[in-house]
mmCIF file of C-alpha atoms in Angstrom:
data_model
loop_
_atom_site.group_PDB
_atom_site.id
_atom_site.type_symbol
_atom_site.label_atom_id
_atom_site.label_comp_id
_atom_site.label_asym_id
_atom_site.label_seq_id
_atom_site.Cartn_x
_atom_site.Cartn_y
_atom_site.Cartn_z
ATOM 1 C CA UNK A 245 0.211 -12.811 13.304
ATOM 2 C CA UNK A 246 -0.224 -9.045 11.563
ATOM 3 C CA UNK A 247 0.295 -6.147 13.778
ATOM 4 C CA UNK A 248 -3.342 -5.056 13.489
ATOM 5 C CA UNK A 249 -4.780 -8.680 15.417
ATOM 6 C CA UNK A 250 -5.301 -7.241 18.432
ATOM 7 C CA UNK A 251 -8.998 -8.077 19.577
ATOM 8 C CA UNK A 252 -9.197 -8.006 22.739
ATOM 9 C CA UNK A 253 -6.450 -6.443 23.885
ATOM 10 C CA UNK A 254 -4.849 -2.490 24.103
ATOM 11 C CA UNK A 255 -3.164 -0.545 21.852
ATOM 12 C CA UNK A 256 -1.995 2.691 22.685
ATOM 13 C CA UNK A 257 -2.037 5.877 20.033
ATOM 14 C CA UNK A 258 0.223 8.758 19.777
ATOM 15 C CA UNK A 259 -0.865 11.626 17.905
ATOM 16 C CA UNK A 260 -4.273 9.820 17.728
ATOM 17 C CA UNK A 261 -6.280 12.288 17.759
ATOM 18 C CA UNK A 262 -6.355 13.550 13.842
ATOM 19 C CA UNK A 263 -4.992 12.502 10.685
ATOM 20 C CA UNK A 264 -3.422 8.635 10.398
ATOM 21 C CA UNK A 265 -3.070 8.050 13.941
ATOM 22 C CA UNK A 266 -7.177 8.768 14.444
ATOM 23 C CA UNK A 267 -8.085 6.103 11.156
ATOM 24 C CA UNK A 268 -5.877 3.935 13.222
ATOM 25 C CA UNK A 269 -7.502 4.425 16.345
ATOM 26 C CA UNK A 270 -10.700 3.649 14.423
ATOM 27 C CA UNK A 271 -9.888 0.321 12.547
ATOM 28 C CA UNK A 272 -8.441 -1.396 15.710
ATOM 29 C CA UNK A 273 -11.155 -0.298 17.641
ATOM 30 C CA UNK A 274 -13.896 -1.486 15.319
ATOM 31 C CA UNK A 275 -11.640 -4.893 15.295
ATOM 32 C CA UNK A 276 -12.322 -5.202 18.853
ATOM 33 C CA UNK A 277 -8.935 -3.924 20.130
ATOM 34 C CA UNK A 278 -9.436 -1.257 23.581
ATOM 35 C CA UNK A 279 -7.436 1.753 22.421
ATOM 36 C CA UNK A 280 -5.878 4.740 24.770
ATOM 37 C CA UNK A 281 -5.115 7.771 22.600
ATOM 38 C CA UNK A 282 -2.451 10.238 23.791
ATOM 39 C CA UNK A 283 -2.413 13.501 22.586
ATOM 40 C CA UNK A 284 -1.488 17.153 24.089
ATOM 41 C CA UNK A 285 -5.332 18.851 22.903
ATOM 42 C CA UNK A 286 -7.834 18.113 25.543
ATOM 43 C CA UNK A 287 -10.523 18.845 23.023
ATOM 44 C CA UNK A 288 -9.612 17.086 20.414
ATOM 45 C CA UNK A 289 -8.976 14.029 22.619
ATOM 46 C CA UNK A 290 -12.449 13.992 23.771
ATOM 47 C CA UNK A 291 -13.756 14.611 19.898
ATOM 48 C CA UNK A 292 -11.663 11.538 18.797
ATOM 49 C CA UNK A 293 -12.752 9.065 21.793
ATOM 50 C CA UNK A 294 -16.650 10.246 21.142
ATOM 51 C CA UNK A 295 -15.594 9.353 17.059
ATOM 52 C CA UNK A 296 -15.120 5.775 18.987
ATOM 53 C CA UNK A 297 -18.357 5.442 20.646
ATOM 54 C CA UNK A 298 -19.980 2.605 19.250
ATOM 55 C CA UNK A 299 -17.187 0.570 18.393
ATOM 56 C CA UNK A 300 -16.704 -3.083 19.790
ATOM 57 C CA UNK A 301 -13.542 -1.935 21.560
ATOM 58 C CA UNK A 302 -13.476 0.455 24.329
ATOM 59 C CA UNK A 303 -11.525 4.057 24.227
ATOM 60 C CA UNK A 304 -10.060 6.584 26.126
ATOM 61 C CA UNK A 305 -7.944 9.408 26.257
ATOM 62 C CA UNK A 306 -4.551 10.447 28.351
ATOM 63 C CA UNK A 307 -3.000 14.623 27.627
ATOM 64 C CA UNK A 308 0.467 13.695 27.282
ATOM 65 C CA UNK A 309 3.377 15.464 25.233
ATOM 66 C CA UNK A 310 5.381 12.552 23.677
ATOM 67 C CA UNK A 311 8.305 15.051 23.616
ATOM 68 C CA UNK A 312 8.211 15.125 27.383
ATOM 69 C CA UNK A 313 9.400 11.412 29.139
ATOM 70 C CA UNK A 314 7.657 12.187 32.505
ATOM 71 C CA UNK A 315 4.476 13.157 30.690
ATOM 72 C CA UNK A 316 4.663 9.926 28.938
ATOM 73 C CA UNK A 317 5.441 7.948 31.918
ATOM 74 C CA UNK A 318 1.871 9.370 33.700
ATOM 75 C CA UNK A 319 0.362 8.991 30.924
ATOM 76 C CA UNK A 320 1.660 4.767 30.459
ATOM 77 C CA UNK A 321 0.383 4.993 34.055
ATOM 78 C CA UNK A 322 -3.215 6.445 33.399
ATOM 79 C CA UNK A 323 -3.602 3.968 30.395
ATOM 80 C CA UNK A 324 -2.464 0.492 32.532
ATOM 81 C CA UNK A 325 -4.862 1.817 35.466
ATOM 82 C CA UNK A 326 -7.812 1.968 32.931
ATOM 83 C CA UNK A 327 -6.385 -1.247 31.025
ATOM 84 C CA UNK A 328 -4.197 -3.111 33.026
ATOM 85 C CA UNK A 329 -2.030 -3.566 30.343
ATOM 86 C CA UNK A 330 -1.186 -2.143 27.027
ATOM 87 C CA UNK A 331 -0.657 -5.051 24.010
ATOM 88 C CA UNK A 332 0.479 -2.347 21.041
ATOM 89 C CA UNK A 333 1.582 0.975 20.581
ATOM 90 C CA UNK A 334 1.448 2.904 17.388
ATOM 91 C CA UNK A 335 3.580 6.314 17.387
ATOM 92 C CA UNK A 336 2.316 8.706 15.035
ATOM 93 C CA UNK A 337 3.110 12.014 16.281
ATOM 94 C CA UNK A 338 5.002 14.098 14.256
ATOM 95 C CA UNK A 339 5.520 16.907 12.283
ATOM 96 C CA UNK A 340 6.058 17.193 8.183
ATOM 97 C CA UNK A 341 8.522 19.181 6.536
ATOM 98 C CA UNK A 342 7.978 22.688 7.686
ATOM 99 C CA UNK A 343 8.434 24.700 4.903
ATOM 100 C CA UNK A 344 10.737 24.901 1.698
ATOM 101 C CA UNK A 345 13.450 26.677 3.626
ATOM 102 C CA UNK A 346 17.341 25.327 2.143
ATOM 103 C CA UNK A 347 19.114 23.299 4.624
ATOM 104 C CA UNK A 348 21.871 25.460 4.908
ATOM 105 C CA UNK A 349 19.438 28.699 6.303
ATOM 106 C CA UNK A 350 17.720 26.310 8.722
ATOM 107 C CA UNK A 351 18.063 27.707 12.326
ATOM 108 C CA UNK A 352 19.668 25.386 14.631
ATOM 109 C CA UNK A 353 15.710 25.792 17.169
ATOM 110 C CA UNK A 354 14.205 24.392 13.538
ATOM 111 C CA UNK A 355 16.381 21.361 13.603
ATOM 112 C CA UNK A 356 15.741 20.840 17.113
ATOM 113 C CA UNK A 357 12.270 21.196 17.126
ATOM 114 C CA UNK A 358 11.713 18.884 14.508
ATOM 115 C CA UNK A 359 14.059 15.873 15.676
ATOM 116 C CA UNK A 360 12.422 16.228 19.349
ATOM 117 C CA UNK A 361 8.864 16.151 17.688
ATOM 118 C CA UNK A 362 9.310 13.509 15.387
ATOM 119 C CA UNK A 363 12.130 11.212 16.953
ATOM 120 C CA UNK A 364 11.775 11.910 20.413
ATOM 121 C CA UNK A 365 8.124 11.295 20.429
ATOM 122 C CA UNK A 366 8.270 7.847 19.146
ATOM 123 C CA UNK A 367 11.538 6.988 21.524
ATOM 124 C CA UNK A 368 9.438 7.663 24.538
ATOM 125 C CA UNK A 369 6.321 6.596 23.528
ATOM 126 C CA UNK A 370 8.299 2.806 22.768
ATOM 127 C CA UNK A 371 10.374 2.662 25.754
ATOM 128 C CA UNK A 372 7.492 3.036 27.823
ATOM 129 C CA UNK A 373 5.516 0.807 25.574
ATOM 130 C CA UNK A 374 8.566 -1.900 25.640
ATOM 131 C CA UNK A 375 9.436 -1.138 29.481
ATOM 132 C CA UNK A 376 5.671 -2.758 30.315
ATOM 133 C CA UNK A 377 5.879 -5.307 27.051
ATOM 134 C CA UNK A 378 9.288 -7.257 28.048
ATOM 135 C CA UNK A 379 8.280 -7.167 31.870
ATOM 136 C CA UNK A 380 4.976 -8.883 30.857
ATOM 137 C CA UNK A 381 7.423 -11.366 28.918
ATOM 138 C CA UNK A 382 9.339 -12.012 32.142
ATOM 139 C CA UNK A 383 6.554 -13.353 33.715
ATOM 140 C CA UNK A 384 5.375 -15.650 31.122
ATOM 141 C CA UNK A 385 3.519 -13.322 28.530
ATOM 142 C CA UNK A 386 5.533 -12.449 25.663
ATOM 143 C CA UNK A 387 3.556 -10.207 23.141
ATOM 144 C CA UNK A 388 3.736 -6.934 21.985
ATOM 145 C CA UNK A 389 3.347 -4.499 18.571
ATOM 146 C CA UNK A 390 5.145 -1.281 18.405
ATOM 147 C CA UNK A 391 4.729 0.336 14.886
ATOM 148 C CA UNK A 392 5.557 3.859 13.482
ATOM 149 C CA UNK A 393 4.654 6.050 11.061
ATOM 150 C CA UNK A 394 7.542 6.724 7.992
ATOM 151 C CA UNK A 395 7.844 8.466 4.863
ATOM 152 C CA UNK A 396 8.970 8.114 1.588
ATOM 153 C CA UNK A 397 10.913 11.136 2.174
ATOM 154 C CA UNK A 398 13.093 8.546 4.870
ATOM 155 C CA UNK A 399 14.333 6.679 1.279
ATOM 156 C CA UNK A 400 14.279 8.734 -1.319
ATOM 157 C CA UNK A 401 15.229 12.320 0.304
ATOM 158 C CA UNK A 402 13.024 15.155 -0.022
ATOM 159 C CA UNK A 403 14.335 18.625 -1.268
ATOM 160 C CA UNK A 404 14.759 21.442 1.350
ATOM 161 C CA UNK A 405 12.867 19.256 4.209
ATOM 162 C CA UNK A 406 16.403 17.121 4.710
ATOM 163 C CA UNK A 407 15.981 17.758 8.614
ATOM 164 C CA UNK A 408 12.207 15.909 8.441
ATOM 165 C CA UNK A 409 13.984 12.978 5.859
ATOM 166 C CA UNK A 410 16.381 12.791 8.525
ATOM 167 C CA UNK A 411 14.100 12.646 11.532
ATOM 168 C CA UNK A 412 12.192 9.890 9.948
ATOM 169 C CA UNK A 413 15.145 7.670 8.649
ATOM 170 C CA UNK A 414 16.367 7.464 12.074
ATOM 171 C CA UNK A 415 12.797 5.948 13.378
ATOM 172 C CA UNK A 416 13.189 3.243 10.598
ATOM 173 C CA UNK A 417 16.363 2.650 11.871
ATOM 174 C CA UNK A 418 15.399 2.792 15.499
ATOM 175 C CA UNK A 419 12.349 0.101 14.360
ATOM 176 C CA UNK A 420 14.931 -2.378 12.670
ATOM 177 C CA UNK A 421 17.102 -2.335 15.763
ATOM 178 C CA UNK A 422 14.155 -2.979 18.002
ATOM 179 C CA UNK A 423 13.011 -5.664 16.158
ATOM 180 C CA UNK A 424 15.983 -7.685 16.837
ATOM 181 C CA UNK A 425 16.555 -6.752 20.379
ATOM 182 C CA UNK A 426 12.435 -7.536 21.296
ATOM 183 C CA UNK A 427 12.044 -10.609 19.562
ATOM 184 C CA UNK A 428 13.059 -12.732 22.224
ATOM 185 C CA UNK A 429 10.314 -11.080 23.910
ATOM 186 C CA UNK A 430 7.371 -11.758 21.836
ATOM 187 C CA UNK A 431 7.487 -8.071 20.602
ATOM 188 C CA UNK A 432 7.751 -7.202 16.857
ATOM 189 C CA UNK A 433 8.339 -3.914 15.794
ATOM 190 C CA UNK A 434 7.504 -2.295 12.401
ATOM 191 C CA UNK A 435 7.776 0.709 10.320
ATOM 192 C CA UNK A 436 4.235 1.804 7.982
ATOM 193 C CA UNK A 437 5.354 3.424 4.760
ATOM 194 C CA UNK A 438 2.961 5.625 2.922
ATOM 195 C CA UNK A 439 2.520 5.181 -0.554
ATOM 196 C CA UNK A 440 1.462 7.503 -3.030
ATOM 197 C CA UNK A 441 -2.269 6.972 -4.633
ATOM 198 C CA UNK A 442 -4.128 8.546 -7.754
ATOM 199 C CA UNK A 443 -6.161 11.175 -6.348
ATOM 200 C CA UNK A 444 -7.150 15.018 -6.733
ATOM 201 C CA UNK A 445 -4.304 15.940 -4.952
ATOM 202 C CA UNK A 446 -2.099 14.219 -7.197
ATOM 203 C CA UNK A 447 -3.543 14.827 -10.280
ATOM 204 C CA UNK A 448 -1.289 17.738 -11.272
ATOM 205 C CA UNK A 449 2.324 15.503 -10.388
ATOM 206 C CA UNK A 450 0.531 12.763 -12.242
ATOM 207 C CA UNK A 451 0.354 14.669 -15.963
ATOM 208 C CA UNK A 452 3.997 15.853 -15.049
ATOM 209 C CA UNK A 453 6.462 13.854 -17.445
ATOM 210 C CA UNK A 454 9.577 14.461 -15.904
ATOM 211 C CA UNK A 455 8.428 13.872 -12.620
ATOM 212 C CA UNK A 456 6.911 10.228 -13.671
ATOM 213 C CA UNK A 457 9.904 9.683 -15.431
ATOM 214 C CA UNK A 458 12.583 10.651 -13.231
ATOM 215 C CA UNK A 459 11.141 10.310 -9.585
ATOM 216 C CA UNK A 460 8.593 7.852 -9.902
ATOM 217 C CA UNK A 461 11.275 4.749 -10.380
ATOM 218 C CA UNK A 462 12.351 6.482 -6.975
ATOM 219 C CA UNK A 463 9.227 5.602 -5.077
ATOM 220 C CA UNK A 464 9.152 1.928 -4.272
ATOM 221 C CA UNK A 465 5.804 1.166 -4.971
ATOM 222 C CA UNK A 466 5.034 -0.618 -8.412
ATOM 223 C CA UNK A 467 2.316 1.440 -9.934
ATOM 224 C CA UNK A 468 -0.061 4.014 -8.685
ATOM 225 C CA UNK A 469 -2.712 3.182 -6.924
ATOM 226 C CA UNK A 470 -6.205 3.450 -7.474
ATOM 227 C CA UNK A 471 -8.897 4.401 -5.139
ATOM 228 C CA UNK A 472 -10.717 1.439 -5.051
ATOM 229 C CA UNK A 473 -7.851 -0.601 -4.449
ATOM 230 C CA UNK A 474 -7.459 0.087 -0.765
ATOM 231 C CA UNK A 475 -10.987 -0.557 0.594
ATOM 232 C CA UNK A 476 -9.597 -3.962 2.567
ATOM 233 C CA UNK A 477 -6.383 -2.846 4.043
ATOM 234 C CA UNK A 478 -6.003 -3.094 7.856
ATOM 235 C CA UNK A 479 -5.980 0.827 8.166
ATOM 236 C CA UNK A 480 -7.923 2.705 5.773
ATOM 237 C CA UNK A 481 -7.100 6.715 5.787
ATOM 238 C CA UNK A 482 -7.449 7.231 1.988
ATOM 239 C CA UNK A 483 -9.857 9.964 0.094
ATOM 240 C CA UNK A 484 -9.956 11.267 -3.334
ATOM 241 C CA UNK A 485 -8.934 14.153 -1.392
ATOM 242 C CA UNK A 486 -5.535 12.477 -0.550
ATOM 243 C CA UNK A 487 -2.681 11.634 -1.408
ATOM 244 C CA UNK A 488 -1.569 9.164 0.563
ATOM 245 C CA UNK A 489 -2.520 5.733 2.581
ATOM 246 C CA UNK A 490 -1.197 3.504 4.724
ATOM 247 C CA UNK A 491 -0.210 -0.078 5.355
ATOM 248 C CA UNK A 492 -0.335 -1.292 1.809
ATOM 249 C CA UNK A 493 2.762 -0.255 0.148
ATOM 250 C CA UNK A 494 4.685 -2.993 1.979
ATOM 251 C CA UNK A 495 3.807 -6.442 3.650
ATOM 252 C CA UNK A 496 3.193 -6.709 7.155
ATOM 253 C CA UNK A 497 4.966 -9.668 8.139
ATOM 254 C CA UNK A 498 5.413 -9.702 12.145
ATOM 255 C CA UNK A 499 8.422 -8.402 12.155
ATOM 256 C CA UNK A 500 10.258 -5.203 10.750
ATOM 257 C CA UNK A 501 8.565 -4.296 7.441
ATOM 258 C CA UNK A 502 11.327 -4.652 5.049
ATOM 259 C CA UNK A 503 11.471 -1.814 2.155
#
């Protein structure tokens, strides 16, 4: 069964409020799937539930600070009072790489504020999301997805944003271990690598020799994508504007999402 075949049932959405997190809030809910987006801006939670209305599923919105375990716990709360249970949870908040700063002038408040945003976020966000998932299990209803948001940067490195490579190399490790501990549960747990796509944005990079000689064999896609060739994937997020979609590069397969 793909992580996305959830009609019917609740998926929660961290950091669902812009950017990937919102297109996936959108596809499951067209699908059918009830979704409960957490995010910490009021306003923009309310302008990404009414981007919802209409949909066959049904949406709402919890404030909650993924960084913050007791703020996720209410908000797990809020969501299984509205829902009565939550079926997947997709952790998308995050931060990117914060500047071109070297490693070795990073402060020690940088470092910390980008593992707590990035790693913590998704640690809470799944325990609570497990917590709820294994007890259902227990009593005779194993299912669950829990899927998060990588980056190439967590294989190949990135230059002077080593602390956000780091951050999310430790999720894709965190989603590998999971998905051997949870599947005696019913629970599968993934990892969605971007992939890098033709588009303005990457126009310049693309007429760039060196770099499609020398970091392209890097990225483990087989050829750049076109446009057009993403119009049927389960979550579509991609513009000419962009540079980047989602849940193509690699197959979904149930479990972890092998590189």
């Amino acid at each position: 069964m793909s992580i996305f075949d959830l009609n019917g049932r609740v998926a929660v959405i961290t950091g669902g409020n812009g950017g990937i997190g919102l297109g996936m809030a959108q596809a499951l809910a067209a699908a059918g799937c009830n979704v409960s987006i957490w995010g910490r801006n009021p306003e923009k939670n309310k302008a990404a539930v009414q981007s919802l209305a209409g949909a066959r599923g049904k949406a709402e919105a919890q404030i909650c600070d993924v960084t913050d375990p007791a703020s996720v716990k209410a908000a797990m709360e809020a969501t299984l009072k509205a829902f009565g249970r939550v079926d997947g949870c997709f952790a998308n908040a995050g931060i990117g790489g914060g500047g071109r700063q070297p490693f070795i002038e990073r402060t020690e408040e940088q470092w910390r504020t980008m593992f707590a945003t990035n790693l913590d976020g998704v640690f809470h966000a799944f325990q609570a999301a497990a917590r709820h998932m294994t007890d259902r299990a227990a009593n005779g209803d194993p299912f669950g997805r829990l899927v998060a948001t990588s980056s190439l940067a967590s294989i190949f490195g990135t230059a002077r944003n080593e602390h956000y490579a780091a951050t999310k190399a430790a999720i894709n490790a965190l989603v590998r271990a999971l998905a051997v501990e949870l599947a005696r549960n019913g629970v599968t747990a993934n990892a969605i690598l971007p992939g890098w796509i033709k588009s303005d944005m990457t126009a310049g990079i693309m007429g760039n020799d060196k770099f499609v000689a020398n970091v392209m064999p890097r990225i483990p896609v087989r050829r750049f994508g076109e446009p057009e060739d993403f119009g049927g994937i389960a979550v579509y997020l991609m513009s000419k504007a962009s540079s980047y979609h989602t849940a193509d590069t690699f197959v979904i397969d149930g479990g972890y999402t092998a590189f």
